[in-house]
Structures are given as C-alpha cells and as structure tokens.
Short mmCIF file of C-alpha atoms in Angstrom, two decimals:
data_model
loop_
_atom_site.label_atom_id
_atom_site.label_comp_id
_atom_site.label_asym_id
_atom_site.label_seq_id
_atom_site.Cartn_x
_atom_site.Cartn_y
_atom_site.Cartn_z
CA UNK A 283 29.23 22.59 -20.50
CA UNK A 284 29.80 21.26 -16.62
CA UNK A 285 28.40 17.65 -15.85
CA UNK A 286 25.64 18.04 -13.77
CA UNK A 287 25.75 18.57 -9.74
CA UNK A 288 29.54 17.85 -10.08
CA UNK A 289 31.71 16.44 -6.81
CA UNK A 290 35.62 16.17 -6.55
CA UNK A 291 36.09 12.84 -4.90
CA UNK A 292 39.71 12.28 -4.35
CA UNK A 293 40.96 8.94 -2.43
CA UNK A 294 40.08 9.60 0.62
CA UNK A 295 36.05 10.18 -0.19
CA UNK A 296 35.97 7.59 -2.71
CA UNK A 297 36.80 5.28 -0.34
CA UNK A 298 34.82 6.83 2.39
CA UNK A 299 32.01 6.42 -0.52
CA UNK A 300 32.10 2.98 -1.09
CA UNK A 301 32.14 2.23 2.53
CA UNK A 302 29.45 4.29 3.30
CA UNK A 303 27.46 2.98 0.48
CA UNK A 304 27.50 -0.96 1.59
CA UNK A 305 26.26 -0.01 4.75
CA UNK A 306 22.83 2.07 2.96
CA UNK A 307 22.87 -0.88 0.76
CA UNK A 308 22.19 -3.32 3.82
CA UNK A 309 19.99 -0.60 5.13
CA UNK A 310 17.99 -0.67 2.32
CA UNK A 311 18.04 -4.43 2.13
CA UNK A 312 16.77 -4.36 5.44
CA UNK A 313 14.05 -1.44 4.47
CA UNK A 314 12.70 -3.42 2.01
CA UNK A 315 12.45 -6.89 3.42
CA UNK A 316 10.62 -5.21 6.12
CA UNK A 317 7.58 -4.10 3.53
CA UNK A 318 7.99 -7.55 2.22
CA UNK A 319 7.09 -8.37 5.51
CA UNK A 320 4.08 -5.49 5.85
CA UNK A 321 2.64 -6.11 2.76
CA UNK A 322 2.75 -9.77 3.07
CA UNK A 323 0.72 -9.33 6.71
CA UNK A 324 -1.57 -7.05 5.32
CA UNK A 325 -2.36 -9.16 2.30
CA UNK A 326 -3.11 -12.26 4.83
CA UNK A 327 -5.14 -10.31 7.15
CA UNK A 328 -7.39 -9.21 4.37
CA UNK A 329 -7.94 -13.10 2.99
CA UNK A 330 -10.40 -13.08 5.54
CA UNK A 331 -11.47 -9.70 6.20
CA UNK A 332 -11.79 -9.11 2.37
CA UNK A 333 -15.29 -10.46 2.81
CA UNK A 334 -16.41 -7.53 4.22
CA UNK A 335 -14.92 -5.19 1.51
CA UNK A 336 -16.78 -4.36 -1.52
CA UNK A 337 -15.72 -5.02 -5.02
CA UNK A 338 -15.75 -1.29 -5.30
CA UNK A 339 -13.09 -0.13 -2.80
CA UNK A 340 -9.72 -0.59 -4.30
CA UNK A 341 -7.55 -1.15 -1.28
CA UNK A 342 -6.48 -4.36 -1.54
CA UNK A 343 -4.26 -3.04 -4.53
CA UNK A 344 -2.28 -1.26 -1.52
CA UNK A 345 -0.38 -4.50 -0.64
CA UNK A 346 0.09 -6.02 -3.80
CA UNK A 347 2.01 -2.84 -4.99
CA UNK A 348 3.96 -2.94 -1.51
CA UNK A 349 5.07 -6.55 -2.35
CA UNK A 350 6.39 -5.66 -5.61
CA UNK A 351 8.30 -2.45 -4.34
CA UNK A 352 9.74 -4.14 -1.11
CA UNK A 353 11.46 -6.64 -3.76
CA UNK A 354 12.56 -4.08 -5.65
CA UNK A 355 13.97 -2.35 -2.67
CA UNK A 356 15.52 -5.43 -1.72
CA UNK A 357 17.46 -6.34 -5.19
CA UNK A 358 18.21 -2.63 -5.69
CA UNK A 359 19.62 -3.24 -1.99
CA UNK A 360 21.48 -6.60 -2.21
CA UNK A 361 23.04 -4.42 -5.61
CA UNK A 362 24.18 -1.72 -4.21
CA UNK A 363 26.40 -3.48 -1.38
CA UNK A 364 28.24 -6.14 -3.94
CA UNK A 365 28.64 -3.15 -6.20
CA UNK A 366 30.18 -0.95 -3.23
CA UNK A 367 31.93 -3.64 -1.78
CA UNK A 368 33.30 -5.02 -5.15
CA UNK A 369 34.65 -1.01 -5.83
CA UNK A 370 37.43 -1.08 -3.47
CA UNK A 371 39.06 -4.33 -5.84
CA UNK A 372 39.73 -3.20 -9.14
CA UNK A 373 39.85 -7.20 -10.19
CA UNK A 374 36.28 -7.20 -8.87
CA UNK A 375 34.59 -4.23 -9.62
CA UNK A 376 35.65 -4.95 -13.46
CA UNK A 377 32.42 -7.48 -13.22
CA UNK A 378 30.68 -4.81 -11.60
CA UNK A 379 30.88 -1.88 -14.33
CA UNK A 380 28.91 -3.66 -17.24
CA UNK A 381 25.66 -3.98 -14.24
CA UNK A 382 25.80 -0.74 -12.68
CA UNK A 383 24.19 1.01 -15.97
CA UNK A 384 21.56 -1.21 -15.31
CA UNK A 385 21.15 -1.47 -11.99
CA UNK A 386 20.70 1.93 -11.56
CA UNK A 387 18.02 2.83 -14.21
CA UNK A 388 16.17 -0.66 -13.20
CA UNK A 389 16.54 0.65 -9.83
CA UNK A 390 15.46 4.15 -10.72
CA UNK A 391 12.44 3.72 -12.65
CA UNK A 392 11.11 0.38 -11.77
CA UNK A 393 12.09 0.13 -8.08
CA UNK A 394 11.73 4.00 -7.64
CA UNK A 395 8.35 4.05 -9.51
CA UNK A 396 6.69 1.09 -7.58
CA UNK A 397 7.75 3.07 -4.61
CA UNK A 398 6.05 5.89 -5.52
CA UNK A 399 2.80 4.21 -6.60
CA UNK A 400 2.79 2.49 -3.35
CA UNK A 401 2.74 5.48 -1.19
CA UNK A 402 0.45 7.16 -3.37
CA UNK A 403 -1.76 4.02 -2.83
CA UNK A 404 -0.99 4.04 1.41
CA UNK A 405 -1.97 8.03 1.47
CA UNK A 406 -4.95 7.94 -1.07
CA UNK A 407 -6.63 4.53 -0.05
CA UNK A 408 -7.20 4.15 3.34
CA UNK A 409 -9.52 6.81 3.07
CA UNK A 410 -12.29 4.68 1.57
CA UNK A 411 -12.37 2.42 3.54
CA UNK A 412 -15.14 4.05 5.99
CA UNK A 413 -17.45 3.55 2.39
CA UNK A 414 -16.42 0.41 2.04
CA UNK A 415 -16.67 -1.09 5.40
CA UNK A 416 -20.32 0.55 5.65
CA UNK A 417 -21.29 -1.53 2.26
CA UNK A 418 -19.14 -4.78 3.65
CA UNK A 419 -20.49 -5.00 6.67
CA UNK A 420 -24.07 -3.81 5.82
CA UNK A 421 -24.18 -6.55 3.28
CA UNK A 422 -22.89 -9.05 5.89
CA UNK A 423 -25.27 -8.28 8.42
CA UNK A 424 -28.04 -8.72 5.75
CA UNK A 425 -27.10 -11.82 4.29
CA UNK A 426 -26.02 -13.66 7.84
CA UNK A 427 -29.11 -15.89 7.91
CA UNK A 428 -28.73 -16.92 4.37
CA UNK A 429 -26.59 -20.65 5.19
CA UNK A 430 -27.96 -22.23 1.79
CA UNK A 431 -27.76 -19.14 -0.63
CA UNK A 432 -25.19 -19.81 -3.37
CA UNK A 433 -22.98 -16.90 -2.69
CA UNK A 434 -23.63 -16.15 1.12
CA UNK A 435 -23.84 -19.86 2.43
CA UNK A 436 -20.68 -18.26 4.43
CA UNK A 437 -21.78 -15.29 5.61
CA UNK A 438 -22.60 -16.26 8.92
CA UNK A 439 -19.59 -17.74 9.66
CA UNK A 440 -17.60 -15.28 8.36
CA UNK A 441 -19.40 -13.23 10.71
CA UNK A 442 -18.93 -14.99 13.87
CA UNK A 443 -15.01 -15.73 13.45
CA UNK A 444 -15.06 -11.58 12.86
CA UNK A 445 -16.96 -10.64 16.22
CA UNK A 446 -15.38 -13.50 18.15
CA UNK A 447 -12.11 -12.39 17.03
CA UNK A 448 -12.28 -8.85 17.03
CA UNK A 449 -14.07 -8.31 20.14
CA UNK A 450 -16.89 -6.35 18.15
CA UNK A 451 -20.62 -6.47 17.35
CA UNK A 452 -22.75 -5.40 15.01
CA UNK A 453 -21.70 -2.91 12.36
CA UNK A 454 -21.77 0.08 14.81
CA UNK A 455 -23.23 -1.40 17.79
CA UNK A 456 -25.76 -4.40 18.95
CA UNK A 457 -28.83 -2.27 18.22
CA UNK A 458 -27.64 -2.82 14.00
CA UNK A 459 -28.85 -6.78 14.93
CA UNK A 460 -32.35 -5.55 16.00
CA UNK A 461 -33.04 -4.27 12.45
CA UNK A 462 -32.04 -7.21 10.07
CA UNK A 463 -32.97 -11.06 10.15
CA UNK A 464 -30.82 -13.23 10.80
CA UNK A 465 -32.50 -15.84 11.95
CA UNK A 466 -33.01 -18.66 9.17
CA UNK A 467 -36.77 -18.90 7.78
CA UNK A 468 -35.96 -22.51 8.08
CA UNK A 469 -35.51 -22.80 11.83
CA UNK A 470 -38.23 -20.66 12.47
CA UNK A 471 -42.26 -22.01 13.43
CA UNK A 472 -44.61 -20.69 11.00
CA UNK A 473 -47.74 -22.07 13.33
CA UNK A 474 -45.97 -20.55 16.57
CA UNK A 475 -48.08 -17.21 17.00
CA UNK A 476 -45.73 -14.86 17.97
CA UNK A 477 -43.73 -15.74 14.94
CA UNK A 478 -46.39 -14.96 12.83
CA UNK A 479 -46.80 -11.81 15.08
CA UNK A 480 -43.63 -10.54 14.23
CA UNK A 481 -43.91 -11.44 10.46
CA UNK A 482 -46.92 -9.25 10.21
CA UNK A 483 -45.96 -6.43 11.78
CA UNK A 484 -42.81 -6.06 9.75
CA UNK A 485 -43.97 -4.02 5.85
CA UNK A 486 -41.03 -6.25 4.78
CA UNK A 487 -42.49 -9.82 6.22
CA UNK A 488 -39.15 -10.26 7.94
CA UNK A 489 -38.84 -11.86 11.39
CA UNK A 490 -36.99 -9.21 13.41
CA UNK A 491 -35.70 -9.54 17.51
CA UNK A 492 -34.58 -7.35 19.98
CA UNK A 493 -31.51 -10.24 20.28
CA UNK A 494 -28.08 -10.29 18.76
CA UNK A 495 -25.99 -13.88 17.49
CA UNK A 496 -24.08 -15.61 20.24
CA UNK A 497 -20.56 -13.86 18.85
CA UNK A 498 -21.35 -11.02 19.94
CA UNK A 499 -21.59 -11.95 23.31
CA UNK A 500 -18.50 -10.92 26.00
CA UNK A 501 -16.87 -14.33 27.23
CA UNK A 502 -15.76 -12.41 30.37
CA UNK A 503 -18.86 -11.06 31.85
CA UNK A 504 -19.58 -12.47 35.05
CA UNK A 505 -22.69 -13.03 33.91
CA UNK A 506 -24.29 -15.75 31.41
CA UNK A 507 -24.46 -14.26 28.43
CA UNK A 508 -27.60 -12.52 27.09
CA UNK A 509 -28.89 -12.65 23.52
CA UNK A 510 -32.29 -12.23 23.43
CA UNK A 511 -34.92 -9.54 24.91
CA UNK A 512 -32.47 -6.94 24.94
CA UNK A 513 -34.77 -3.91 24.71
CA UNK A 514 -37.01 -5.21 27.68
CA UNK A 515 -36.22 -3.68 30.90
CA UNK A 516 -38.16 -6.41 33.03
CA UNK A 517 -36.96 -10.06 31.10
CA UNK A 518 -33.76 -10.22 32.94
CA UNK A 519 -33.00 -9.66 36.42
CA UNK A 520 -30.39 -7.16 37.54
CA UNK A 521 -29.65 -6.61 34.02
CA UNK A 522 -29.98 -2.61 32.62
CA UNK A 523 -30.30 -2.72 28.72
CA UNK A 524 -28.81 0.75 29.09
CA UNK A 525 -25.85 -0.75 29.52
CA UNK A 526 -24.89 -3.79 27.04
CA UNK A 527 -21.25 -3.47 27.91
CA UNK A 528 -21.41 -5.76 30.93
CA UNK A 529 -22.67 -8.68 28.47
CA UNK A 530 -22.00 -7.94 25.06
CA UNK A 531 -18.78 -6.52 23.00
CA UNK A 532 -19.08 -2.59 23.09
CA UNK A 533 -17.94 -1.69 20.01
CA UNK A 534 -19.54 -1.67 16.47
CA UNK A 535 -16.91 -3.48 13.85
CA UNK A 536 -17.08 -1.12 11.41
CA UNK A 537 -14.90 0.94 14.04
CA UNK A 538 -12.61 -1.82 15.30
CA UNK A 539 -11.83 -2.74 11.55
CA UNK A 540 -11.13 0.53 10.42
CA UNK A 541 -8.65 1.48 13.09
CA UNK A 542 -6.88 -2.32 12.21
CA UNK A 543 -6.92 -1.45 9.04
CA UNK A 544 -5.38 2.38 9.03
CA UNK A 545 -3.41 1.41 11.20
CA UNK A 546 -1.60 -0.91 8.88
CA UNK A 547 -1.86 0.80 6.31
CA UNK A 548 0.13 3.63 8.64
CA UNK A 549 2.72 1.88 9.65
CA UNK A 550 3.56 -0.06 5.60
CA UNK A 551 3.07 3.62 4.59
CA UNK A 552 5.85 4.90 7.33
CA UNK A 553 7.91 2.15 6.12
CA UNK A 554 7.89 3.01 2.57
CA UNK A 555 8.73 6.20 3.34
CA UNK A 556 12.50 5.73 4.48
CA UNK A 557 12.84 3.20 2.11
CA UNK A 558 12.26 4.79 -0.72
CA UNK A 559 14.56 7.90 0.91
CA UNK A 560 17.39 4.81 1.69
CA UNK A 561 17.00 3.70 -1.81
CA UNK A 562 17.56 7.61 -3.18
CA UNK A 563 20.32 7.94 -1.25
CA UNK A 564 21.81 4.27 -2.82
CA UNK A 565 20.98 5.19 -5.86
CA UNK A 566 22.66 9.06 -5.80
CA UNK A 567 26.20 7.14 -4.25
CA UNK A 568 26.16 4.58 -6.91
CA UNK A 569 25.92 7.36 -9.89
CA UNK A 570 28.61 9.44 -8.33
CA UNK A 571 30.99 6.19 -7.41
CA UNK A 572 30.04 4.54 -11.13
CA UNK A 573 31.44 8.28 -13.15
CA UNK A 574 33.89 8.77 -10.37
CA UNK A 575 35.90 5.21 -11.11
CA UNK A 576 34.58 5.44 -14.80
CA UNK A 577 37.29 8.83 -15.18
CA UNK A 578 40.07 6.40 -13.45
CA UNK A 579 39.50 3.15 -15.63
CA UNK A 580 38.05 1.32 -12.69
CA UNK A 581 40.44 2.21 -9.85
CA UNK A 582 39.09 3.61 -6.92
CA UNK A 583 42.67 3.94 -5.70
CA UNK A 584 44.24 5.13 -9.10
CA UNK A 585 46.63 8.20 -9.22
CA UNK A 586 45.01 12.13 -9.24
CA UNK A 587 41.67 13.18 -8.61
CA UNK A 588 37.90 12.88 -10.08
CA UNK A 589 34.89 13.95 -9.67
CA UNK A 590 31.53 12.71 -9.77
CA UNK A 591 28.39 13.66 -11.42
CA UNK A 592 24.62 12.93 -12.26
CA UNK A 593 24.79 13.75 -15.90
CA UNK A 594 27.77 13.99 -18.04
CA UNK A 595 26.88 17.81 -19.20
CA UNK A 596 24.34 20.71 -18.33
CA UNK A 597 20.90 19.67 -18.60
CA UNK A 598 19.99 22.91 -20.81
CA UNK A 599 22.67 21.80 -22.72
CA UNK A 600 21.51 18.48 -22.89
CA UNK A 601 17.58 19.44 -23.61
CA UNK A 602 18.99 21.77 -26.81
CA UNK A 603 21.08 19.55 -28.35
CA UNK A 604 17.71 17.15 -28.27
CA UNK A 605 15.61 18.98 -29.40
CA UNK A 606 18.22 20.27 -32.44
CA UNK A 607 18.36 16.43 -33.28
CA UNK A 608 14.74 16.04 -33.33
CA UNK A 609 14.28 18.96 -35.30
CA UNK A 610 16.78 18.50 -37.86
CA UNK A 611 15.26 15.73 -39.84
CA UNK A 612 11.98 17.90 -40.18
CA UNK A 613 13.56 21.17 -40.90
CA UNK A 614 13.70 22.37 -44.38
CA UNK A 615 16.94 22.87 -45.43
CA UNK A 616 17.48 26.78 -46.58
CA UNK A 617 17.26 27.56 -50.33
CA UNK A 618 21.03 27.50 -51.96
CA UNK A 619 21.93 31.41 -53.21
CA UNK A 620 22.64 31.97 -56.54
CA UNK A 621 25.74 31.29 -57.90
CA UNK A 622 27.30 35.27 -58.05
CA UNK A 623 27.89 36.61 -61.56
CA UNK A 624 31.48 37.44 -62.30
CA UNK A 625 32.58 41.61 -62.52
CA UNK A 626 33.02 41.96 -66.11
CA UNK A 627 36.44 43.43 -66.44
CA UNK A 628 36.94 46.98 -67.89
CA UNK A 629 39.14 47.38 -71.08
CA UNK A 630 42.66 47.74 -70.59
CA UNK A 631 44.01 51.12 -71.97
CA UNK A 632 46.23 50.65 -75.16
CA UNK A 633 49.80 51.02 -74.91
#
C-alpha cells in the first residue's frame, strides 16, 4: 500500500524545506511568546477585576489554558528551527533524529490539544460573562457599605479603584446607587430625623439616597462634583439631573468591563488562531523532512531522490491490519477436518 499523502522531495526541495521550516519555526516561536504575553495580561488584569466575577462563571480558565499552550507553541517552536537548521549537517542532524519522534507527537497532541482547548475556551467563554458581570457587580454594589464584614471588608475599595479607573459608575448607570445602601449604619445618626425618615419608609429598613460614592464622580467637569440630591431638580443651581454626564461618569461598568474584557479575549483568541495554523504547518514540514532524510540515512544532500509522507502506508490499510491484530487473539480458531480415509485399493487381476 502507498504511504500516506506522499511527496517526492529531491535536493532542491529538501533543502528549500529545511530553510523554509526555520523560518515557521521562529514564526511560531514568535506566535507563541506573544499568547504568553496575552494570557499573562489577561490573567493580571483579572487579579483585580476577578472580584467582580462570580465563582460560577468559568472564564478565568481562558488564560490559564492560553499560558500553557503559548509554551507549548513556543518549545514546539524553538524545536522545529534547531531541528531544521541542524538538517542541512548530517554530523548534526544525527542528534536530531532520536528527538524528532518525540517532538512531533509531544507537539501534536499536547501542544496541538492545549491549542485547541484554548480556542474552544476564547469562542465559548466570553459569552458569560454578561451573567457574570450582572451577579459581580450586583453583589458589589450590595455589599459596598459593608467595611467590617469578614468577607466584604474590601468591597468598597475594590469598588472605587474600579470606577476611578475605568471611568464608570454604577452597574449600568448612577441611578443603580439610588437603590442599594451604601452608606455604613455606623456613620449614620439614628436620632437625626430624616435618617429615621428614610429608614421607615424603606419595607427593607435600609437607608437609601438619591446620591452616588465620590468615584463615580467626573474629575473633568468644570463643575464641583455632585454626589448627593441627584433626583431634585431645585438643590443645585444650573445643574439638570437629566443630564448626569456633565458631573458624573456616563457609563454603567457592567458595559465598560465587558467590552475590556471581549475585547481581550478577541484579540488572545485571534492570536491563537495563527498560531496554532503556524504550528500545523511546523509540524506537517517536520514529518515530511523527518521520513524524507529517514529513506537517505540522514543526508539531506545524499545521492537520488525521496519522498515524504504522513504515514508509512494507507490508512485503510493501516485500520485493517489493526483491527486483524485485535481480533486475532479473540477469534476462535476453526475446527481441524478430519484426517481423509485412504481409497481402499481394488484387487489386482491374477496373472
């Protein structure tokens, strides 16, 4: 049976092969230093914005998978081009022919594989994290006045460094303030009767304002900044609640983290992409380079022509003689035929 996807390589396209090879090799190198690099930045940036995640949403797996891929990518990488480079030496590549078996079916099914998980996990994930931002930030927003719960104690400076930072407020807008407290029961009068007004009036006892944390408020407004008595039309002068913009961040954070967020996701998901097509590519010009030299003894520049090939004989071919192998030890053996009786001979006539 034919190998497999067979090429005639003579001289000329061996070489050409090796050559072409180191430079993929550094590409891929390159390729997956670079999600090294994504991963790592998306792994920092959710240290911090972790907090507003829920246990629940499973995207902080994304980057952890990248990291191990990108290193993958990289040793299948850094491989490839001493492999490639070392083929054009026969005294060097005879080093080189005991690792490539290796090298390629590490770099196959453990580099390949992780590569493949971690797009899955950069198409799949990102989508829940509209959920899980909604819980995060929900749960945030709830538990901002709570500086001396075990638990939450940070909470409200989470929150702060997150709208200062982010240029965002609220979890879809200032308005998501008015409904939660988050003003601490400890700074707040009991004996002060419009405290006790607002306690009252609330089925919940909680002490709710039309006025959002200082955070929130835009450091380049012309104006001093605003917090409280937002929904009152006549407490500030010149000042139309209608339109917050002019004194307090616009947008809600649940919007402004998503996009971040996505958008990171995106771009470690484009990378991925052409890495994991770089290290095909590697992988496909080391199998055909490593049969190639195998049929010369090593010598990319020995006497005749070769050929390359994925797989040393048809894969039907392959699949039968399997499954005859696995078979045989089960199979009953057929029953032995009698031994045949001999013709009894006739009588000779008599002389």
């Amino acid at each position: 049976m034919a190998p497999v996807l067979a090429l005639p390589l003579p001289l000329r396209a061996r070489v050409r092969l090796a050559q072409g090879l180191w430079l993929l090799s550094w590409l891929l190198a390159l390729a997956g230093g670079l999600v090294l690099l994504g991963a790592a930045h998306l792994l920092a940036q959710l240290r911090t914005l972790g907090a507003f995640l829920p246990p629940s949403c499973h995207f902080p797996a994304l980057p952890r998978v990248a990291l191990l891929a990108g290193a993958a990518a990289l040793g299948t990488g850094l491989g490839g081009a001493g492999a490639s480079q070392a083929s054009l030496d026969a005294a060097r590549f005879s080093a080189w022919r005991a690792a490539l078996g290796p090298l390629l079916l590490v770099g196959a099914l453990g580099g390949g594989g992780l590569l493949v998980v971690a797009l899955g996990l950069a198409l799949a994930l990102p989508s829940g994290l509209d959920t899980g931002l909604q819980e995060g930030l929900g749960s945030a927003l709830a538990h901002y006045k709570d500086t001396e719960v075990p638990g939450h104690c940070h909470a409200k400076r989470l929150m702060d460094e997150l709208q200062l930072r982010h240029r965002c407020c609220g979890r879809h807008g200032y308005k998501d303030w008015f409904g939660v407290q988050w003003v601490s029961s400890r700074y707040l009068d009991p004996s002060d009767q419009d405290v006790a007004d607002r306690i009252q009036s609330n089925v919940e006892g909680l002490y709710l304002t039309d006025g959002v944390p200082f955070s929130c408020c835009n450091p380049h407004s012309p104006r001093p900044c605003l917090q409280s008595r937002l929904s009152d039309p006549y407490a500030h002068p010149l000042f139309d609640p209608r339109q917050p913009n002019l004194n307090l961040w616009p947008q809600g954070c649940h919007e402004v983290l998503l996009d971040h967020l996505q958008g990171l996701a995106g771009t470690l998901g484009s990378v991925l992409v052409v890495t994991f097509l770089l290290q095909a590519l590697v992988l496909l010009g080391l199998r055909y380079l490593q049969t190639a030299l195998e049929g010369l003894g090593g010598v990319i520049d020995g006497e005749g022509d070769t050929q390359g090939y994925l797989l040393p004989r048809g894969l039907k071919d392959m699949l039968k003689t399997a499954w005859l192998h696995g078979g045989g030890a089960t199979r009953p053996a057929p029953p032995e035929a009698p031994p045949e009786e001999a013709p009894a001979q006739e009588g000779l006539p008599e002389a």
